[in-house]
Short mmCIF file of C-alpha atoms and ligand atoms in Angstrom, two decimals:
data_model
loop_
_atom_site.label_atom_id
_atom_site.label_comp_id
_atom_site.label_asym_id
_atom_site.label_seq_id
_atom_site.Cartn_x
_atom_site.Cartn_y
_atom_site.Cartn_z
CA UNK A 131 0.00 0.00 0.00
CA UNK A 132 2.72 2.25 0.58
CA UNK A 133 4.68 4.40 -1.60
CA UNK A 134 8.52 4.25 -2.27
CA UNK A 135 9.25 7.67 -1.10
CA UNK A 136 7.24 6.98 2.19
CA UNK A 137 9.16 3.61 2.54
CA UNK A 138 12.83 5.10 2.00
CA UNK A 139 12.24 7.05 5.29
CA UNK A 140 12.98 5.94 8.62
CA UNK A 141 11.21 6.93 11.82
CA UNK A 142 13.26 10.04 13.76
CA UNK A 143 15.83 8.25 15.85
CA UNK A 144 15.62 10.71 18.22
CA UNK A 145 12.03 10.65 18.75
CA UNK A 146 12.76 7.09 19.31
CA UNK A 147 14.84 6.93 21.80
CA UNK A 148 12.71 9.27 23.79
CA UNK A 149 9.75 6.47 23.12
CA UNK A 150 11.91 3.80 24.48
CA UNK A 151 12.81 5.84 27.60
CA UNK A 152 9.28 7.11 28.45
CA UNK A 153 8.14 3.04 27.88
CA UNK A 154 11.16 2.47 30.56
CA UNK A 155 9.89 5.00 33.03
CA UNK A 156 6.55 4.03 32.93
CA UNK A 157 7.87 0.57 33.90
CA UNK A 158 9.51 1.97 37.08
CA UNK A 159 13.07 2.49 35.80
CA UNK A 160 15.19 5.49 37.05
CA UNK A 161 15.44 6.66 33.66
CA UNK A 162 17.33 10.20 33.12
CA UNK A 163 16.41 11.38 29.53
CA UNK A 164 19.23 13.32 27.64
CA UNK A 165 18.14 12.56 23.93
CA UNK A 166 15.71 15.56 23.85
CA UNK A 167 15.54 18.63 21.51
CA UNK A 168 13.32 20.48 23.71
CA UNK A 169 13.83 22.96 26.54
CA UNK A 170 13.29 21.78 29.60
CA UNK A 171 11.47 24.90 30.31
CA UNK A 172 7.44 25.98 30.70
CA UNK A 173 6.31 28.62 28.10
CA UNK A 174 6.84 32.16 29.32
CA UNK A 175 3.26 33.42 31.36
CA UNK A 176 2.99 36.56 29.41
CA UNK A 177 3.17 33.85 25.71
CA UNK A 178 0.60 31.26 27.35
CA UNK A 179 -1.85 34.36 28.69
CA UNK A 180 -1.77 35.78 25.46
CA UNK A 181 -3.21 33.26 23.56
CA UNK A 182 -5.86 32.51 26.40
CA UNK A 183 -6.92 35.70 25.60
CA UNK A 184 -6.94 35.43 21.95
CA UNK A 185 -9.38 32.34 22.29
CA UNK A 186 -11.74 33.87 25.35
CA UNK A 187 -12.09 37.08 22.90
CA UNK A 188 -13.28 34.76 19.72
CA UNK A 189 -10.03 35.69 17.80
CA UNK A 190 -8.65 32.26 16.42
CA UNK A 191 -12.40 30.35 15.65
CA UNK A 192 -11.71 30.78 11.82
CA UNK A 193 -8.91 30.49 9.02
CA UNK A 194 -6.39 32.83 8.79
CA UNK A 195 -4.51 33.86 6.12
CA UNK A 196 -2.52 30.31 5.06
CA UNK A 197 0.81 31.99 6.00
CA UNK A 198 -0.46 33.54 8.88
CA UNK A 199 -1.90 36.80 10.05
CA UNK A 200 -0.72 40.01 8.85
CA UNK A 201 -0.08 41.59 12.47
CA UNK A 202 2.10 38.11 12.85
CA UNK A 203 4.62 38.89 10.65
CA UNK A 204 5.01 42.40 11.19
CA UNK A 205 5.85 41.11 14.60
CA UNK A 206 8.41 39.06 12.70
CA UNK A 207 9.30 41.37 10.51
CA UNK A 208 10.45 43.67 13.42
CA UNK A 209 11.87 40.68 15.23
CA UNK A 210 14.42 40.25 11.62
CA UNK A 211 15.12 43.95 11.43
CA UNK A 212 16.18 44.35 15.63
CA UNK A 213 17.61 40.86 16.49
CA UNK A 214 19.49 40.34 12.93
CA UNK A 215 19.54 43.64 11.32
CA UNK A 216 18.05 42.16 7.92
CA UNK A 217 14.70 44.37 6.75
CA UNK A 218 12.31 41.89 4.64
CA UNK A 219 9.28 43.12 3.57
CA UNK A 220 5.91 41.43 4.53
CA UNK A 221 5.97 39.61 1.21
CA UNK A 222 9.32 38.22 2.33
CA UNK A 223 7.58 36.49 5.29
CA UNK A 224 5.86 33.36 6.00
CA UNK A 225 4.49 31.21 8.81
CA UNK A 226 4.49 27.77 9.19
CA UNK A 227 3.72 25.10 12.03
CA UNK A 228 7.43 24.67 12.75
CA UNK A 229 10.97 25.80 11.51
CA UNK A 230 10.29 22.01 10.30
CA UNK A 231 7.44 22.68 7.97
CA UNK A 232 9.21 25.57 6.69
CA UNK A 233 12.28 23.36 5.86
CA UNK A 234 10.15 20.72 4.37
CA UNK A 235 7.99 23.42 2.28
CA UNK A 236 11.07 25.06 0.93
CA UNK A 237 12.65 21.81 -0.81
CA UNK A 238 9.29 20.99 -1.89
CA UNK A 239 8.94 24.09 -3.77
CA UNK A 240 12.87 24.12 -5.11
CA UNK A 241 13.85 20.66 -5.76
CA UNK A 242 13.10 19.13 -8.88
CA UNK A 243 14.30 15.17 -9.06
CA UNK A 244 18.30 14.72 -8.45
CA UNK A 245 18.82 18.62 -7.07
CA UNK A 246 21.63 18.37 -4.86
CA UNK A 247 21.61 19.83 -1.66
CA UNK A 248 24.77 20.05 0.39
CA UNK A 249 25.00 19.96 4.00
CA UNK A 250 27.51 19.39 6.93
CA UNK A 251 27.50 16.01 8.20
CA UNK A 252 26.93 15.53 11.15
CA UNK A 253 23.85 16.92 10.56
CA UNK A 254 20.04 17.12 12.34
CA UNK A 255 18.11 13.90 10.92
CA UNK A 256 14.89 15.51 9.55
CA UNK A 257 17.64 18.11 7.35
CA UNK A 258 18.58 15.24 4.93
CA UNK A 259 15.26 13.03 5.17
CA UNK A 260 13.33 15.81 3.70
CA UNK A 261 15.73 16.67 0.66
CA UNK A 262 14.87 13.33 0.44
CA UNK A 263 11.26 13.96 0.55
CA UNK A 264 11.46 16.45 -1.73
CA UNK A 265 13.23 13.91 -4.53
CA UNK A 266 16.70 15.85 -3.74
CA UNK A 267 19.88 14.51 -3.16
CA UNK A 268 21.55 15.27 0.20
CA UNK A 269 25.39 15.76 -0.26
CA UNK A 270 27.56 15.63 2.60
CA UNK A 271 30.17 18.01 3.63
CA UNK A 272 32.39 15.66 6.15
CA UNK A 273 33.43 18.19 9.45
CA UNK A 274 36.66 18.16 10.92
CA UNK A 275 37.57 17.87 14.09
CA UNK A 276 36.43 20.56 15.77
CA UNK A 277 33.13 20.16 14.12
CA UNK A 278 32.63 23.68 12.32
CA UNK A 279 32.00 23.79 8.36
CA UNK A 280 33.96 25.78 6.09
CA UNK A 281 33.88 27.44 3.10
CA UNK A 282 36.29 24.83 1.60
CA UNK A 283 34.05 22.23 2.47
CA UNK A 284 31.44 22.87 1.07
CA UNK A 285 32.86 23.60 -2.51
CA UNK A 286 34.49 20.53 -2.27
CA UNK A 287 30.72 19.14 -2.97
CA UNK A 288 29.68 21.45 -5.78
CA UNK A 289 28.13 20.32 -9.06
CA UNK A 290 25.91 21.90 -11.55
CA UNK A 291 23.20 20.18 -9.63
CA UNK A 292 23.60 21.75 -6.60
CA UNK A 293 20.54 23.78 -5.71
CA UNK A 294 20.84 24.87 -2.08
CA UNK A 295 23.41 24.76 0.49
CA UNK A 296 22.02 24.14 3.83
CA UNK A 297 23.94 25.71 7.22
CA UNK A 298 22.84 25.24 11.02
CA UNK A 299 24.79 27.01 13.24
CA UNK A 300 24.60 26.97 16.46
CA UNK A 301 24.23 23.36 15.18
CA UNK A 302 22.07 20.23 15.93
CA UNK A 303 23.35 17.57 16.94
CA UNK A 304 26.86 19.11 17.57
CA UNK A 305 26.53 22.62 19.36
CA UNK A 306 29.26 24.25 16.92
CA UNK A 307 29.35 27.36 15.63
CA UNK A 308 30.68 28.25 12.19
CA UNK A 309 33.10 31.31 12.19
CA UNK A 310 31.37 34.57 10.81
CA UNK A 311 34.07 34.59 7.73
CA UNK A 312 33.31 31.05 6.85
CA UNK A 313 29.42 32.10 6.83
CA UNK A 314 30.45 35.01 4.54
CA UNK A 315 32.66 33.01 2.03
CA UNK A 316 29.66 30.62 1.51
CA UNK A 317 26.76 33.33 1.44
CA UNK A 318 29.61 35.01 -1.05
CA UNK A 319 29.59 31.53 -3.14
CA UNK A 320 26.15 31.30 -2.98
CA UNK A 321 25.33 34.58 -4.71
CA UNK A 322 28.41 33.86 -7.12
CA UNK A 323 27.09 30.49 -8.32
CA UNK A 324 23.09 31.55 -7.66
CA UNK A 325 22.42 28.80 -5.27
CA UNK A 326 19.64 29.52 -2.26
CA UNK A 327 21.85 29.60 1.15
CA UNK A 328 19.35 27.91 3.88
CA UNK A 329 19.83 28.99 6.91
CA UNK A 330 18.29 27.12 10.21
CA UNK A 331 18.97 29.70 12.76
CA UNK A 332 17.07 28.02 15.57
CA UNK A 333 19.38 27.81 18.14
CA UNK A 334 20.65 31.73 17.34
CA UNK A 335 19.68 32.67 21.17
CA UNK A 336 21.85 29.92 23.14
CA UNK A 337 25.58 31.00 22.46
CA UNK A 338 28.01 30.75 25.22
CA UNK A 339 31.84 31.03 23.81
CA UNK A 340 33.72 33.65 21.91
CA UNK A 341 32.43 33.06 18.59
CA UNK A 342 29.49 35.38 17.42
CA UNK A 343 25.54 34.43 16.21
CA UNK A 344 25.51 35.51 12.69
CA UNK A 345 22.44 35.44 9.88
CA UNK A 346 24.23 35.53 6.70
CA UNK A 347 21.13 37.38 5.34
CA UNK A 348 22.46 40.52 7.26
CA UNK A 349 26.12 40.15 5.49
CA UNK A 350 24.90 42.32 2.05
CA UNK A 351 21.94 42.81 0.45
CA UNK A 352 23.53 40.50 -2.77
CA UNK A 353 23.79 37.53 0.16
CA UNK A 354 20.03 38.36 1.66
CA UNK A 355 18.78 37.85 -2.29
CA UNK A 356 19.97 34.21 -1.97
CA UNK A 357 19.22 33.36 1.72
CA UNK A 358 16.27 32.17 3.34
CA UNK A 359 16.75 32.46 6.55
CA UNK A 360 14.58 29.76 8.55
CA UNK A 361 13.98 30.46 12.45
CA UNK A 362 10.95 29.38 14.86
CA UNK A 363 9.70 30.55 18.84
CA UNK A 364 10.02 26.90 19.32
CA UNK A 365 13.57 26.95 21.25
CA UNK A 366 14.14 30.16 22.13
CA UNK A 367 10.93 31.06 23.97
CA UNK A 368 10.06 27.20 25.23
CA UNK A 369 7.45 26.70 23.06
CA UNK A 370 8.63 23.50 21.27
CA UNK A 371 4.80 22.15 21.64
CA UNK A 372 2.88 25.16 20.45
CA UNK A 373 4.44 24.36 16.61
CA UNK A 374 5.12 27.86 15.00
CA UNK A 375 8.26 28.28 12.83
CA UNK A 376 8.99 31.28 9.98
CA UNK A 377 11.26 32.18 7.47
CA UNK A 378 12.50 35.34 5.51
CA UNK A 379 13.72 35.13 1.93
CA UNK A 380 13.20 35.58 -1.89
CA UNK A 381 9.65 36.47 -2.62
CA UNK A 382 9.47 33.81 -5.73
CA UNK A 383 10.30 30.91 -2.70
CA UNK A 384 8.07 32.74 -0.16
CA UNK A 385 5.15 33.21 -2.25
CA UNK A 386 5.24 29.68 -3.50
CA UNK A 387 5.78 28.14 0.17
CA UNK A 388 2.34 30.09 0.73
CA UNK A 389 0.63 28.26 -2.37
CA UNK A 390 2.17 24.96 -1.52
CA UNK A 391 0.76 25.62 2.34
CA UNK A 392 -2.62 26.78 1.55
CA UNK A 393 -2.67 23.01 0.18
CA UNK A 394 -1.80 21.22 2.78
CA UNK A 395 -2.46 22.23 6.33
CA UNK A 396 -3.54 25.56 5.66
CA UNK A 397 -2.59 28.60 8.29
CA UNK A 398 -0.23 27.26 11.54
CA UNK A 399 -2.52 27.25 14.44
CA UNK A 400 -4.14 30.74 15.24
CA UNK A 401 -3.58 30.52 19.06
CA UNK A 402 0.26 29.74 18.51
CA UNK A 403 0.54 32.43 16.47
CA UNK A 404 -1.13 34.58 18.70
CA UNK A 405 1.06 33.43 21.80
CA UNK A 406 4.04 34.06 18.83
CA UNK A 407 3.25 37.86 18.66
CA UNK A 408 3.56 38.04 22.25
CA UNK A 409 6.51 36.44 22.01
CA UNK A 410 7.94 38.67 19.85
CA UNK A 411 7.05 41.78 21.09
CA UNK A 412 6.93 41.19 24.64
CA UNK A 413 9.74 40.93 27.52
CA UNK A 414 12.47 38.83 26.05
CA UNK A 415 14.25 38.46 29.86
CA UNK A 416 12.93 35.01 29.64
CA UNK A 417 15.43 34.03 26.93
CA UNK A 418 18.20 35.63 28.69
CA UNK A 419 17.24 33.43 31.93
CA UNK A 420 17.37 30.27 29.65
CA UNK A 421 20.30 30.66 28.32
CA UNK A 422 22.11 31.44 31.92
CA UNK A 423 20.73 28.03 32.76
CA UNK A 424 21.95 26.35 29.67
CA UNK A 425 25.11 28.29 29.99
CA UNK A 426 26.05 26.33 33.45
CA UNK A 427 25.06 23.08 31.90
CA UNK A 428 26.85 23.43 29.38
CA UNK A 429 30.03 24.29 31.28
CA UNK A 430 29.60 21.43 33.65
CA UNK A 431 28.42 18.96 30.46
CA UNK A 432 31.43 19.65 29.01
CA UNK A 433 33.66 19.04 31.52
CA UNK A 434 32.38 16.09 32.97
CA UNK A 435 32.39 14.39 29.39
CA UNK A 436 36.42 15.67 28.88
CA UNK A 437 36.96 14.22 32.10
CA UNK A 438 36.36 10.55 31.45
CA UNK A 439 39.41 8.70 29.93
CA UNK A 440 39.49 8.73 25.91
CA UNK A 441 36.61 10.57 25.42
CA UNK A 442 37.09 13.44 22.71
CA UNK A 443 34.46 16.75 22.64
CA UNK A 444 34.81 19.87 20.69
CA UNK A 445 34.00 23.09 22.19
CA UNK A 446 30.09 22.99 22.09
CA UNK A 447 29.49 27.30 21.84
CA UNK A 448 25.83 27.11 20.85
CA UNK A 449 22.37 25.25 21.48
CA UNK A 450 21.62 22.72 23.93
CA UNK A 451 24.14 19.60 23.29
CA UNK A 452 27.40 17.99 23.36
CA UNK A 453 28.76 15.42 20.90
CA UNK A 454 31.24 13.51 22.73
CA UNK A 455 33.22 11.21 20.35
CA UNK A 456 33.32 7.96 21.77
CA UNK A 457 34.13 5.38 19.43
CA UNK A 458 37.45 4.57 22.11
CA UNK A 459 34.93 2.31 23.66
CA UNK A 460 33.45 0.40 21.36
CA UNK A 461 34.87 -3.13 21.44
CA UNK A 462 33.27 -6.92 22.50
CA UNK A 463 29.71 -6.19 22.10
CA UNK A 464 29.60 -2.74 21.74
CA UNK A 465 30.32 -2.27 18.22
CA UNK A 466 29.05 1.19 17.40
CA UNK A 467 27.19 4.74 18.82
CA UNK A 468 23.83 2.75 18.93
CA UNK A 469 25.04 -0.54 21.03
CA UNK A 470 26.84 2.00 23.27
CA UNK A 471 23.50 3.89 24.01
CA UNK A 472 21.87 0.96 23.98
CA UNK A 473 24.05 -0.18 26.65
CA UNK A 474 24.22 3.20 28.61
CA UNK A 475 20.23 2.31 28.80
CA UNK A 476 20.31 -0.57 30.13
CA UNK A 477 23.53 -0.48 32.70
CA UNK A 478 23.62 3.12 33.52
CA UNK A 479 19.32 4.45 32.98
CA UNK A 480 20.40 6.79 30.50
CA UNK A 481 19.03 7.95 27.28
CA UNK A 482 20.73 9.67 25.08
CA UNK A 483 21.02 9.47 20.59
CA UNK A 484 23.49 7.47 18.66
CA UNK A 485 25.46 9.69 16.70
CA UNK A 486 24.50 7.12 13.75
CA UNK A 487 21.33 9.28 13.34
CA UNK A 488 22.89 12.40 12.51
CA UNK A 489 25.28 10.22 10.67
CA UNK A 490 28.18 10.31 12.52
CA UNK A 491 28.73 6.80 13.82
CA UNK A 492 31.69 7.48 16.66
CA UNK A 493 29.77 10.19 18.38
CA UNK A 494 26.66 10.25 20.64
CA UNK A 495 24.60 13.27 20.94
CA UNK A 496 23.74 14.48 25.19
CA UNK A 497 21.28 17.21 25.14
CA UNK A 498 21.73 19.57 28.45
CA UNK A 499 18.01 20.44 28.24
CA UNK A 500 17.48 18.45 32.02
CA UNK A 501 18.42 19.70 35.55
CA UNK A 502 21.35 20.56 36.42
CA UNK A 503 20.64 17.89 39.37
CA UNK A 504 19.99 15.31 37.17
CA UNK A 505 22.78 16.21 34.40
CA UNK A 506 25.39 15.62 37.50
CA UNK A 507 23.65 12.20 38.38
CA UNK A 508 23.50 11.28 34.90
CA UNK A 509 27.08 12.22 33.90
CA UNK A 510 27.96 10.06 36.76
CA UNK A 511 26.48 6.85 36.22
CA UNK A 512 28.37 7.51 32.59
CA UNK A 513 31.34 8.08 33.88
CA UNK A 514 31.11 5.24 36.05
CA UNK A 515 29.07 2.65 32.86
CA UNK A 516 31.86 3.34 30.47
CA UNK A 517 34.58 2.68 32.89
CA UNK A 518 33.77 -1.06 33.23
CA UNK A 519 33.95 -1.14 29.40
CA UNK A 520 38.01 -0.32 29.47
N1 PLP B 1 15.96 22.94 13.00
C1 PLP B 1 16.76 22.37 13.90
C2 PLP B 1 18.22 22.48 13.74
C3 PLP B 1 16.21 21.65 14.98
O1 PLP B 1 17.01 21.08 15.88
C4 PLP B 1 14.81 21.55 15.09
C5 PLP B 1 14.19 20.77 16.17
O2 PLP B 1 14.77 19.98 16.84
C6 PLP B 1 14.03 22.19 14.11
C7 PLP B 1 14.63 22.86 13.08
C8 PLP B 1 12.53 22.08 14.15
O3 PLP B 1 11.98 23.04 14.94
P1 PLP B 1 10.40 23.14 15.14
O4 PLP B 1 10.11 22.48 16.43
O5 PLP B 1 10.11 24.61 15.15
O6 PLP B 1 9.74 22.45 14.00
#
């Protein structure tokens, strides 16, 4: 019954592994969960009261426009020109339910069968599944060492088919951020070669090192003509569940994101995109509070994993994770990232994603969105799990 596109995707690892460590919890196993992609946080008051309000006052009963209300993207429209100094007009905007929508509406409408898109590998799961989707071809830009693409890397992978080029920094799975000049040399290439730079900027709040946030759209006005720069309140305001994402970008990809929208689920919810206005235009302390909390984490995440013998991690600057490389213990049974996590499951209660899934097999992915309390316990029984392995 089922198509061949449908059947050449797998489920999302990482949603996954969060299934199998929920199932273990409910059985009555300590379980600490570090596999998730989603603050740890409760949506900001002022967001959640805001769209309580919206409803009581009969405000989000009907349609609205397909890529959402007018007054929303003004409110994003300011957010673009304030937080990333890039000035799109309103028929440079859309709204979508998700940054993941948006991604998977934009190679819809610019992939025709074998476009090539290249990306950094590793890479976030759904990026490369829904090239896929759209009948693309994902090309892989392998990272170094320290985990941040270049310039150089990326041209290694150019063709005539190449269609888009697809950054994410800060990044998911790997918490790297790409230096500013390497995100100018490729928004540079881009306009050179006319290929559409995508940039997933949805981790642009949580930065802790030295090296800047920056939206290549903002670079020169020949750069914003090729960029479409992809962003959602998802992360940065705790709102992971309410499903609102946007982009920026060329009107030609905008306007047909709107006609491919209005065909499929219509307008993103009208109450998220209330509570998104609010979001956007009310206190944004809340973020700074987040990422104070994420900042500690981070610091002591870090750490703990450089402590344990052979373990390898690259400075993680941005988001919420760590990619330790671990493939110094895989031996006997533990052949690769997913026996490892399947064993840090079973002998240590933890959860977190093989790096397999982001296609990196000798790293595994430990997102800091918990407790501090429990990151410490969790790190721990790590610490102490992989030490009977040597
Ligand atoms: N882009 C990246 C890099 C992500 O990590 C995620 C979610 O994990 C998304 C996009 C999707 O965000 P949303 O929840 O707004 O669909």
């Amino acid at each position: 019954m089922l198509s061949t596109r449908i059947k050449s995707i797998p489920p999302s690892a990482t949603n996954a592994v969060d299934a199998k460590a929920s199932e273990l919890i409910k059985a009555g196993k300590p379980v600490l969960k570090f596999g998730i992609g989603a603050p740890d946080f409760d949506t900001p008051e002022h967001i959640k009261k805001a769209a309580c309000q919206a409803t009581m006052k009969g405000r989000v009963a009907k349609y609205t426009p397909a890529g959402g209300l007018p007054e929303l993207k003004e409110a994003i429209q300011a957010k673009f020109k304030h937080e990333n100094q890039i000035d799109y007009e309103l028929n440079e905007i859309v709204a979508a339910a998700g940054a993941k929508q948006i991604l998977y509406n934009t190679f819809q409408v610019i992939l025709n069968k074998g476009d090539e898109v290249i990306m950094p590998a590793p890479t976030w799961v759904t990026h490369f599944e829904q090239v896929k989707l759209a009948g693309g071809i994902p090309l892989f830009a392998e990272l170094p060492k320290d985990l941040k693409l270049t310039c150089n890397l990326v041209q290694e992978k150019l063709s005539a088919r190449t269609k888009a080029i697809l950054i994410n920094s800060p990044s998911n799975p790997t918490g790297a951020l790409m230096e500013p000049k390497e995100i100018r040399k490729i928004g540079e290439l881009c306009t050179k070669k006319n290929i559409l730079l995508v940039s997933d900027e949805c981790y642009e709040h949580f930065v802790f090192g030295n090296t800047p946030f920056v939206s290549p759209a903002s670079l020169s006005p020949e750069i914003k003509a090729i960029t479409l720069t992809v962003n959602a309140v998802s992360k940065t305001y705790a709102m992971t569940g309410w499903r609102l994402g946007y982009a920026g970008g060329p009107t030609e990809i905008i306007k047909a994101m709107h006609i491919l929208q209005s065909h499929s689920t219509g307008n993103p919810s009208a109450p998220a995109q209330f509570a998104a206005m609010a979001a956007f235009t009310g206190p944004q302390d809340c973020i700074d509070e987040m990422r104070e909390a994420f900042r500690k984490r981070r610091d002591y995440v870090l750490r703990a994993w450089r402590e344990i013998p052979k373990i390898e991690c690259a400075d993680a600057d941005g988001a919420f994770y760590v990619f330790p490389k671990v493939s110094a213990y895989f031996r006997g049974n533990i052949k690769n990232s997913s026996d490892l996590c399947t064993y840090l499951l079973k002998e240590a209660n933890v959860a977190l994603v093989p790096g397999s899934a982001f296609l990196a097999d000798k790293y595994v992915r430990f997102s800091y969105a918990s407790s501090l309390e429990d990151i410490k316990e969790g790190m721990e029984r790590i610490r102490k799990a992989l030490a009977i392995t040597l």
